[in-house]
Short mmCIF file of C-alpha atoms and ligand atoms in Angstrom, two decimals:
data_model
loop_
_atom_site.label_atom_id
_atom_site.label_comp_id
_atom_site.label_asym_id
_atom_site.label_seq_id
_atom_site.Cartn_x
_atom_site.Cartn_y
_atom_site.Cartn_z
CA UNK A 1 0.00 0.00 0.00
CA UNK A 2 1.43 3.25 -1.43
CA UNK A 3 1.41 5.74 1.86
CA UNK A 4 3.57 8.59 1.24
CA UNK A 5 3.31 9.83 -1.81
CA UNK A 6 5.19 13.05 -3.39
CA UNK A 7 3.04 15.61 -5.10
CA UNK A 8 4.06 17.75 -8.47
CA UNK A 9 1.98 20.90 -9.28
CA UNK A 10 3.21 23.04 -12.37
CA UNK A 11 -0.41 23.64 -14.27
CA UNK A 12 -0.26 27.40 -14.07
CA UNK A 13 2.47 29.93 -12.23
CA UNK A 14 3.35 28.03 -8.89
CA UNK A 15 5.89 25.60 -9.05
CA UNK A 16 4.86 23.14 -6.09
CA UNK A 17 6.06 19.96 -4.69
CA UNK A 18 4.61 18.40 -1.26
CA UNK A 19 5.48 15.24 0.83
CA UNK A 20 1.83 13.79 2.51
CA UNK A 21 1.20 10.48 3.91
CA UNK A 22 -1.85 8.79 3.71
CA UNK A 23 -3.42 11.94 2.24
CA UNK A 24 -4.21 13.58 5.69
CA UNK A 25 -0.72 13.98 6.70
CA UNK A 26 1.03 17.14 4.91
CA UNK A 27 4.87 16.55 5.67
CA UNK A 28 5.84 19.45 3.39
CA UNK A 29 4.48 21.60 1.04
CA UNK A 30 6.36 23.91 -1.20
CA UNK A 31 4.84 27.17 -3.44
CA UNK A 32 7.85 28.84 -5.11
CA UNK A 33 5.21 31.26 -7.38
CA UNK A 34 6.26 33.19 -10.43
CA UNK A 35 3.93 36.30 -10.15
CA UNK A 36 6.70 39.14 -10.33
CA UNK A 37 7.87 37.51 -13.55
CA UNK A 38 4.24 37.40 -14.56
CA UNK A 39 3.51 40.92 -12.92
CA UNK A 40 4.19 43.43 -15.70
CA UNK A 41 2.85 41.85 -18.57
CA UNK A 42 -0.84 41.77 -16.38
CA UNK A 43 -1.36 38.15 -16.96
CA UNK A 44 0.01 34.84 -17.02
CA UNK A 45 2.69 34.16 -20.07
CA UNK A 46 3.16 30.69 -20.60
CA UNK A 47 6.31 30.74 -22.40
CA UNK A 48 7.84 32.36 -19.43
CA UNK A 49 6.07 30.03 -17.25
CA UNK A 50 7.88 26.52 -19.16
CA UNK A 51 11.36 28.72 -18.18
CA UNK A 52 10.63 29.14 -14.64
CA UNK A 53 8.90 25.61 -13.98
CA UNK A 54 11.90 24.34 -16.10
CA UNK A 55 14.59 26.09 -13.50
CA UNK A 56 12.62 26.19 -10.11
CA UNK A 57 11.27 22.43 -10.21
CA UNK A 58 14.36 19.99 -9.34
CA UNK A 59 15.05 22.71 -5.93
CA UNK A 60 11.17 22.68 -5.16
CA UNK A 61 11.40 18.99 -5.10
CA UNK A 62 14.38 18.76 -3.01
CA UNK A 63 13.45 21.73 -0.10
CA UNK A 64 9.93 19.36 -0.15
CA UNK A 65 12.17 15.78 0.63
CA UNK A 66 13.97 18.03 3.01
CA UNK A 67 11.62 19.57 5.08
CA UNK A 68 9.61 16.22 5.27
CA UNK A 69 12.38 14.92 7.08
CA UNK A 70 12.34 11.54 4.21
CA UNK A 71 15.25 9.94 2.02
CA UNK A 72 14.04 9.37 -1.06
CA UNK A 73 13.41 5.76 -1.14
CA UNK A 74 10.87 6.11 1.61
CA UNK A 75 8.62 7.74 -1.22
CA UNK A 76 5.72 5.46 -2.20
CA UNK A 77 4.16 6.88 -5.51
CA UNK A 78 4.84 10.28 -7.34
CA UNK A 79 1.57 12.23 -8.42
CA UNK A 80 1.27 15.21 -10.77
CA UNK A 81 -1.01 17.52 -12.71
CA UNK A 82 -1.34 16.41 -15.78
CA UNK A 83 -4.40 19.05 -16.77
CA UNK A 84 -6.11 21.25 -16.92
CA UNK A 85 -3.50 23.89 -17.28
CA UNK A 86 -0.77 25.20 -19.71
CA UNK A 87 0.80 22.68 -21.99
CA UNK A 88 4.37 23.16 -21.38
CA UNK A 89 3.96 24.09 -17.74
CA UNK A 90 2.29 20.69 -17.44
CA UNK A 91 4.55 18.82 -19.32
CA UNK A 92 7.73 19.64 -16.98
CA UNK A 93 5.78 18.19 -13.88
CA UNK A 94 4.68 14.98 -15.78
CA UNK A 95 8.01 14.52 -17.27
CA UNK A 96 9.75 14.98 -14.14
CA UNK A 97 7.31 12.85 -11.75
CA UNK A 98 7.55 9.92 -14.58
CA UNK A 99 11.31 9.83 -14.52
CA UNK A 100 11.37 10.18 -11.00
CA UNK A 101 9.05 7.17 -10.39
CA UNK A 102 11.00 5.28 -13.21
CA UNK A 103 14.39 6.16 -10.86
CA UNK A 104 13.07 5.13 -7.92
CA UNK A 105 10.84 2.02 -9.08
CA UNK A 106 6.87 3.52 -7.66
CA UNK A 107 3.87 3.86 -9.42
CA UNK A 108 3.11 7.31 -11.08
CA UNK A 109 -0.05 8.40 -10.63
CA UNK A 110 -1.63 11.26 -12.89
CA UNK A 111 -3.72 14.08 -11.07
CA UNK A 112 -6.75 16.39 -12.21
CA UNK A 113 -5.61 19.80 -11.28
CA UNK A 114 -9.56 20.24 -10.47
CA UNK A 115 -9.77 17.24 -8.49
CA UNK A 116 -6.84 18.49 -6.56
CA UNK A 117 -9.17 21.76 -5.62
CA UNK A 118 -11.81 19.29 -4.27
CA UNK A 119 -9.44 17.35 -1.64
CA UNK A 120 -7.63 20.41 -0.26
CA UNK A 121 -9.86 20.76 2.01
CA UNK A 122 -9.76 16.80 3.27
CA UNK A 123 -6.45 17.56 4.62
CA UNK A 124 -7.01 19.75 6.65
CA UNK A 125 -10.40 18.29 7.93
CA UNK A 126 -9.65 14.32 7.54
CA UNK A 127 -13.75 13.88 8.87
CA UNK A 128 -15.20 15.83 6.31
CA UNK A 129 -18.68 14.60 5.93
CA UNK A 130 -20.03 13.55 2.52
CA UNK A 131 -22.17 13.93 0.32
CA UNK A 132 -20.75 17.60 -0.18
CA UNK A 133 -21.05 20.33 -2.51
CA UNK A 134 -17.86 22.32 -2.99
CA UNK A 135 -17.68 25.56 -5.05
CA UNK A 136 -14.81 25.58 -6.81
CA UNK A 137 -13.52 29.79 -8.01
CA UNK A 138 -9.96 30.15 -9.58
CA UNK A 139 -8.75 31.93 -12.47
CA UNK A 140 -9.88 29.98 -14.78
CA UNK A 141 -12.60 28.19 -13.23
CA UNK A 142 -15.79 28.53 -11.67
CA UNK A 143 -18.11 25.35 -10.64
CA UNK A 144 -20.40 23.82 -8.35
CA UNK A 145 -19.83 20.44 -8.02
CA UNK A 146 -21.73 17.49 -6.07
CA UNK A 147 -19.58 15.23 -4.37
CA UNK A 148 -21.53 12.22 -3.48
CA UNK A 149 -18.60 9.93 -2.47
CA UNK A 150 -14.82 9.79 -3.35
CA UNK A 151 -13.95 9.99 -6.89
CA UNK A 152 -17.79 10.55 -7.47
CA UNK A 153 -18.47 14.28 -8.49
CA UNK A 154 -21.40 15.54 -10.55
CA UNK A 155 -20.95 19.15 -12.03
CA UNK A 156 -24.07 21.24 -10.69
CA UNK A 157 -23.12 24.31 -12.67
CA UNK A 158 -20.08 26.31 -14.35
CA UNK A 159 -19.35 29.82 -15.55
CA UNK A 160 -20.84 30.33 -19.61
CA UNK A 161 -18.21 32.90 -19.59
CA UNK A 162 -15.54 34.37 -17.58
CA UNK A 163 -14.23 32.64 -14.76
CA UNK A 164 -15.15 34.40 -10.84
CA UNK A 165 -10.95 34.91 -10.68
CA UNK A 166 -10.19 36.16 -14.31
CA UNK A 167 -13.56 39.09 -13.46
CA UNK A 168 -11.31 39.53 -10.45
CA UNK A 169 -8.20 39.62 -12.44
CA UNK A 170 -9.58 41.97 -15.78
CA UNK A 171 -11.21 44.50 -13.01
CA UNK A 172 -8.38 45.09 -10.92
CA UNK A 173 -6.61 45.66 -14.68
CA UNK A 174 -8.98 47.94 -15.69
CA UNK A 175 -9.10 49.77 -12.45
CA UNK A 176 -5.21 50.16 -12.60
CA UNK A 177 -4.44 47.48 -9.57
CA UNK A 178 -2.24 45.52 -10.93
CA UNK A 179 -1.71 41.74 -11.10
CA UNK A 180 -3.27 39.57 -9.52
CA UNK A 181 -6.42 41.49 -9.18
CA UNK A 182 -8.00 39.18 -6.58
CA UNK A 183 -6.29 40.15 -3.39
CA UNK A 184 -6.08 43.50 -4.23
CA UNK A 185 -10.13 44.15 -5.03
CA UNK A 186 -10.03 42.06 -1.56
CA UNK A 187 -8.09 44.88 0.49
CA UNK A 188 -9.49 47.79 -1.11
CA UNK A 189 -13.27 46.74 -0.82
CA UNK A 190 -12.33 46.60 2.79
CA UNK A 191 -12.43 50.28 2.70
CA UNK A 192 -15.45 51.24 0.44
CA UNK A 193 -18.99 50.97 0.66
CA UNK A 194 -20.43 47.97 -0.72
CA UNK A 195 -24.14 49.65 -1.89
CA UNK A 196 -22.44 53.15 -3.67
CA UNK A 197 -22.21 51.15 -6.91
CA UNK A 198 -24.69 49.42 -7.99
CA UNK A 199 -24.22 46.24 -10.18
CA UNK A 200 -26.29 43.06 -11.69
CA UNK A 201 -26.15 40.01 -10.11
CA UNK A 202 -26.67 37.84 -13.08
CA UNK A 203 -28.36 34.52 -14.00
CA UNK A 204 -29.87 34.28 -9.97
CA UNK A 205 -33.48 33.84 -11.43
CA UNK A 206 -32.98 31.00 -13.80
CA UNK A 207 -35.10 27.80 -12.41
CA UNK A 208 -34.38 25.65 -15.80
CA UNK A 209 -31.45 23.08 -16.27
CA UNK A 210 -28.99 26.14 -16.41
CA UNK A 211 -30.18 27.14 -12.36
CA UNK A 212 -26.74 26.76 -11.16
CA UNK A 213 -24.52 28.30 -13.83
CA UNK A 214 -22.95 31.59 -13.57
CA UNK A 215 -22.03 34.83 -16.17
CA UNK A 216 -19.64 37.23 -14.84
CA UNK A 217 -18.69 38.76 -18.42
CA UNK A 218 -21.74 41.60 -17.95
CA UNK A 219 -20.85 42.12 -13.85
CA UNK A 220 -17.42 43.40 -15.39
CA UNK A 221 -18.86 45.49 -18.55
CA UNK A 222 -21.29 46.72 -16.11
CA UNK A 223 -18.15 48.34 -13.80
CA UNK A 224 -16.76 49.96 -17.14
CA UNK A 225 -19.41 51.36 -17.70
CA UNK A 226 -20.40 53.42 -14.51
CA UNK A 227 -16.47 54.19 -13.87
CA UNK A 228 -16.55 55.78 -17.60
CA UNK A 229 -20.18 57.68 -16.72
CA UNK A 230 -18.65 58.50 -13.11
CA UNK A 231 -14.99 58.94 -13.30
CA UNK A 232 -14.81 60.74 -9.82
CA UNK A 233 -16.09 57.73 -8.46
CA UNK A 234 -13.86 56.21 -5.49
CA UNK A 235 -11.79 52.92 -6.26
CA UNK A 236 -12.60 51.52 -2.68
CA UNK A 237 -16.56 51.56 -3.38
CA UNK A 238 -16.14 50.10 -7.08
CA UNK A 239 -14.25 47.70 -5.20
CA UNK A 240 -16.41 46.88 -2.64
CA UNK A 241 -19.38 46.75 -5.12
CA UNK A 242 -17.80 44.59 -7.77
CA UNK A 243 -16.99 41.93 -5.31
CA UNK A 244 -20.48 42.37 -3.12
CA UNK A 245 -21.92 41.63 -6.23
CA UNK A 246 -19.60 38.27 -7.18
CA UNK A 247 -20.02 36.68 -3.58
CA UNK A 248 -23.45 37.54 -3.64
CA UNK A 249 -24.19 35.52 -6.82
CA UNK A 250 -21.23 32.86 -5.66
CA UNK A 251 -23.27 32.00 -2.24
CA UNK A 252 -26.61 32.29 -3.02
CA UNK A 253 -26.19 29.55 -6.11
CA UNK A 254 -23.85 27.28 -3.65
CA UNK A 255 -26.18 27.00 -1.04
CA UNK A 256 -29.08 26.82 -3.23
CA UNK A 257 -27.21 23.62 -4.88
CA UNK A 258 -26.76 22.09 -1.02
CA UNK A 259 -30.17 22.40 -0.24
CA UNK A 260 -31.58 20.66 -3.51
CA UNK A 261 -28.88 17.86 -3.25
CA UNK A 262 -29.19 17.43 0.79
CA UNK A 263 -25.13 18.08 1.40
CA UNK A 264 -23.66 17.58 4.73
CA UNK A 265 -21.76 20.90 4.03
CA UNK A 266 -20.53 22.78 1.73
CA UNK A 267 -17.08 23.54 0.94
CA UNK A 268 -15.01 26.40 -0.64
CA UNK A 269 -11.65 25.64 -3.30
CA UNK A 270 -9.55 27.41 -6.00
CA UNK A 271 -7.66 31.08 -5.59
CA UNK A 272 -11.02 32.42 -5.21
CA UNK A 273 -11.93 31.23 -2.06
CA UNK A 274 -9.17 32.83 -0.37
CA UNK A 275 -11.29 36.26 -0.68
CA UNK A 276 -12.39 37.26 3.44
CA UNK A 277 -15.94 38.85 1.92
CA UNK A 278 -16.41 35.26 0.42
CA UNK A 279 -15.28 33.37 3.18
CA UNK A 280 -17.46 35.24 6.00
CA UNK A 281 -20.51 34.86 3.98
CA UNK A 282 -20.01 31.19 3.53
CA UNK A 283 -19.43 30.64 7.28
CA UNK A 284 -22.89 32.71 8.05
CA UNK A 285 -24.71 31.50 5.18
CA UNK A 286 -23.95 27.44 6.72
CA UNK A 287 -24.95 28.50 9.91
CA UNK A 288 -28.28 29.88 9.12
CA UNK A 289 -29.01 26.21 6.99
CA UNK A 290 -27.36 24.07 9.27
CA UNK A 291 -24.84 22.64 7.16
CA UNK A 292 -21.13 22.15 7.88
CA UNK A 293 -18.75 25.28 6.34
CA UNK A 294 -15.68 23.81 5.32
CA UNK A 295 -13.22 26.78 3.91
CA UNK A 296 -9.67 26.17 3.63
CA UNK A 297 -6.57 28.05 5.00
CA UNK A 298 -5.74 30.90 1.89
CA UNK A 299 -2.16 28.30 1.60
CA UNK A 300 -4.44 25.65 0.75
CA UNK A 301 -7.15 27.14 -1.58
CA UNK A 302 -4.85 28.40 -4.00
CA UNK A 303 -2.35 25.90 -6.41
CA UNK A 304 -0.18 24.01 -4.28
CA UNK A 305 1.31 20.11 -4.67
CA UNK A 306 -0.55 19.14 -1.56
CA UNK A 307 -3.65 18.93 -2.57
CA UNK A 308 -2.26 16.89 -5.84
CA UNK A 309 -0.56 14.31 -3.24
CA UNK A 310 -3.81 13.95 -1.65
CA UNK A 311 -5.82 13.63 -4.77
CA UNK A 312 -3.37 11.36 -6.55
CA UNK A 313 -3.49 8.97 -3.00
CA UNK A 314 -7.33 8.68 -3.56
CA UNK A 315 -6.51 7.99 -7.18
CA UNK A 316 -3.96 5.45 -7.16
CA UNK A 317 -6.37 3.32 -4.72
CA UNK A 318 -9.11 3.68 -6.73
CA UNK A 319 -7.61 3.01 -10.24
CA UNK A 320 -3.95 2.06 -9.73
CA UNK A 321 -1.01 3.42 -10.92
CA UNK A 322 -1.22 5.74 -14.35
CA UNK A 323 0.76 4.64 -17.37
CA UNK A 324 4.35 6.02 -18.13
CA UNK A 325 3.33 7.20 -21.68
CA UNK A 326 0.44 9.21 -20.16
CA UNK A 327 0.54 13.28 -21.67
CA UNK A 328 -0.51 16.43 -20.41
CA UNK A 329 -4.61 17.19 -21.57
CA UNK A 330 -4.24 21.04 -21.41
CA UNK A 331 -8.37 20.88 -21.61
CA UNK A 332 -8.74 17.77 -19.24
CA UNK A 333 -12.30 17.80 -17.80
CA UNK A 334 -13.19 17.20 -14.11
CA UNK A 335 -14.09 13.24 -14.11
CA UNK A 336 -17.86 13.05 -13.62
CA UNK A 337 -20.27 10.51 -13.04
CA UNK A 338 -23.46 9.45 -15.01
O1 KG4 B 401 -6.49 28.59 -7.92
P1 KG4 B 401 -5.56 29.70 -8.34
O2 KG4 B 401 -4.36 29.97 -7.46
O3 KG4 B 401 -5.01 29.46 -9.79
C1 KG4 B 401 -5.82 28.94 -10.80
O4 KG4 B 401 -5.88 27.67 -10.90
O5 KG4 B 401 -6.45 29.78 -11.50
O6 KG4 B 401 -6.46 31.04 -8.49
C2 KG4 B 401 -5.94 32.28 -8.91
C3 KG4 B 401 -7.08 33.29 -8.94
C4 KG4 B 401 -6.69 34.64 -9.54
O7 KG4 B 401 -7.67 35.01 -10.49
C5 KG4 B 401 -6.68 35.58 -8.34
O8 KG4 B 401 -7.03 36.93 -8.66
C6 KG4 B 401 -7.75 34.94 -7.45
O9 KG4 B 401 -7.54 33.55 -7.61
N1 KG4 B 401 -7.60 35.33 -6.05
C7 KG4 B 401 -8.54 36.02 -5.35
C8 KG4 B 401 -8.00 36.28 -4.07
N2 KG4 B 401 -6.74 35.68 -4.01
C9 KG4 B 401 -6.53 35.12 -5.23
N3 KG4 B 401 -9.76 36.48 -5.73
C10 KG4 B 401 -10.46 37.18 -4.80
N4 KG4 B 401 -10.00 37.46 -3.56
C11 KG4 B 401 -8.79 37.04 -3.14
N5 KG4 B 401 -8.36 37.32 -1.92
ZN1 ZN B 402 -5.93 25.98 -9.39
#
């Protein structure tokens, strides 16, 4: 039985490794991120992205053995990414997990970035209670998923366009915040006034198959458009409005979707759910229905190889170990069932 595995996480800008044992136990977990390379260009540039995975993966790897304390023939199995994400950031995980399970004679086992998201929280609450709904918010993803048991997930509902962390990401741009937008909007909005701006919460009335899908692309025209009319307008309250009006939409859907499927609780993952207005209204919004609130520490909602190790643990006893000639799927899907 395959205890201790080593997790690999290079889908985006973090290059991550992590030591965990029987995917409660989080030995070490290493996030050497990118973002000032990434910084000035206001997004994400995956050639510059290969580079840096390229350089910073074999030291990430070694700090992780390290600070676990383990030699590295006490490693059981090596997991990694192998989508969604960028191609060639993918590929240098995959390639270096395979020959490192080739080295040292373990099973590789390949890990859905998204299915990563869902069992971040699992390690840091090993009773977590299913069936649970989690809602998963990155940058380039935004779902409600069911999960009825492990390995079993049923997509409620995704974004039709932009993803809750890329609205984040092209208002803070447009605003002049900088890169990433998401904890910035998050510190301002601390210091305006939520109801100065008013802005659509959209898709909250739909009652058809479509109920728990969101649309973000007309929240963000919507701020354009009333900072263009009202260009006196303070930063903090477009702030504070913009992201009233996202975790409005974000929390009334999710616990909408726990009620109708009877969840135990319901659970926050991806960059996104790192945001304090998001978080706060989760906890309250679980009290008031009596389900559990399970939101992550910030380290462990956004990309980071521990939630792969844990992922790729549940994996590897469910399916076995992955085959050596298996690629990176840049488009890879979360698995879902019937
Ligand atoms: O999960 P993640 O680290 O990477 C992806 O897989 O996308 O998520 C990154 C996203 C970015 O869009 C960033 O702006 C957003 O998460 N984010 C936040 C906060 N911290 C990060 N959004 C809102 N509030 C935050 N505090
Ligand atoms: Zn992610």
């Amino acid at each position: 039985m395959a205890d201790r595995i080593l997790g690999i996480e290079t889908s985006c800008d973090e290059t991550a490794a992590a030591v965990v044992d029987h995917a409660t136990h989080v030995r070490s977990s290493v996030v050497a991120s990118q973002i000032d390379q990434h910084a000035r260009y206001g997004g994400v540039v995956p050639e510059i992205a290969s580079r840096a995975h390229v350089e910073m993966l074999t030291p990430v790897i070694a700090q992780a053995l390290v600070e676990a304390g383990v030699a590295d023939d006490e490693i059981d199995a090596v997991a990694a990414t192998t989508g969604p994400g960028l191609v060639g950031s993918l590929l240098v995980g995959v390639s270096a997990a395979k020959a490192l399970a080739l080295v040292w004679d373990v099973p590789f086992v390949a890990v859905n970035h998204l299915e990563g998201h869902l069992y971040a929280a699992f390690l840091e609450e090993p009773d977590l209670q299913l069936p649970l709904v989690v809602l998963l918010v990155s940058g380039g993803h935004t779902m409600l998923v069911h999960m009825e048991d492990h390995g079993r997930y049923h997509l409620l509902g995704s974004t039709i366009d932009d993803a809750a962390g890329e609205a984040f990401d092209k208002v803070a741009r447009f605003l002049g915040l900088g890169y990433p937008g998401g904890p910035v909007i998050d510190r301002l909005a601390a210091q305006g006034n939520p109801s100065a701006v008013p802005l659509p919460r959209a898709m909250l009335d739909r009652t058809g198959d479509d109920r728990h899908d969101f649309s973000f692309s007309g929240l963000k025209t919507a701020v354009v458009n009333h900072v263009r009319r009202h260009p006196g307008v303070a930063a903090a309250d477009v702030a504070a409005g913009f992201q009233e009006a996202v975790v409005d939409v974000l929390v009334t859907k999710a616990r909408r979707a726990a009620t109708e499927v009877g969840a135990k609780g319901l659970c926050l993952g991806g960059g996104v759910a790192a945001n304090s207005a998001l978080r706060d209204r989760v906890v309250k919004a679980c009290d008031e229905d009596g389900i559990r609130a399970f939101v992550p520490s910030r380290a462990m909602c956004t990309d980071n190889a521990a939630m792969i190790a844990a992922a790729g643990w549940w994996r590897l006893r469910a399916d076995g170990p992955s085959p050596l000639d298996t690629g990176a799927t840049p488009n890879l899907g979360l698995p879902v069932a019937g």
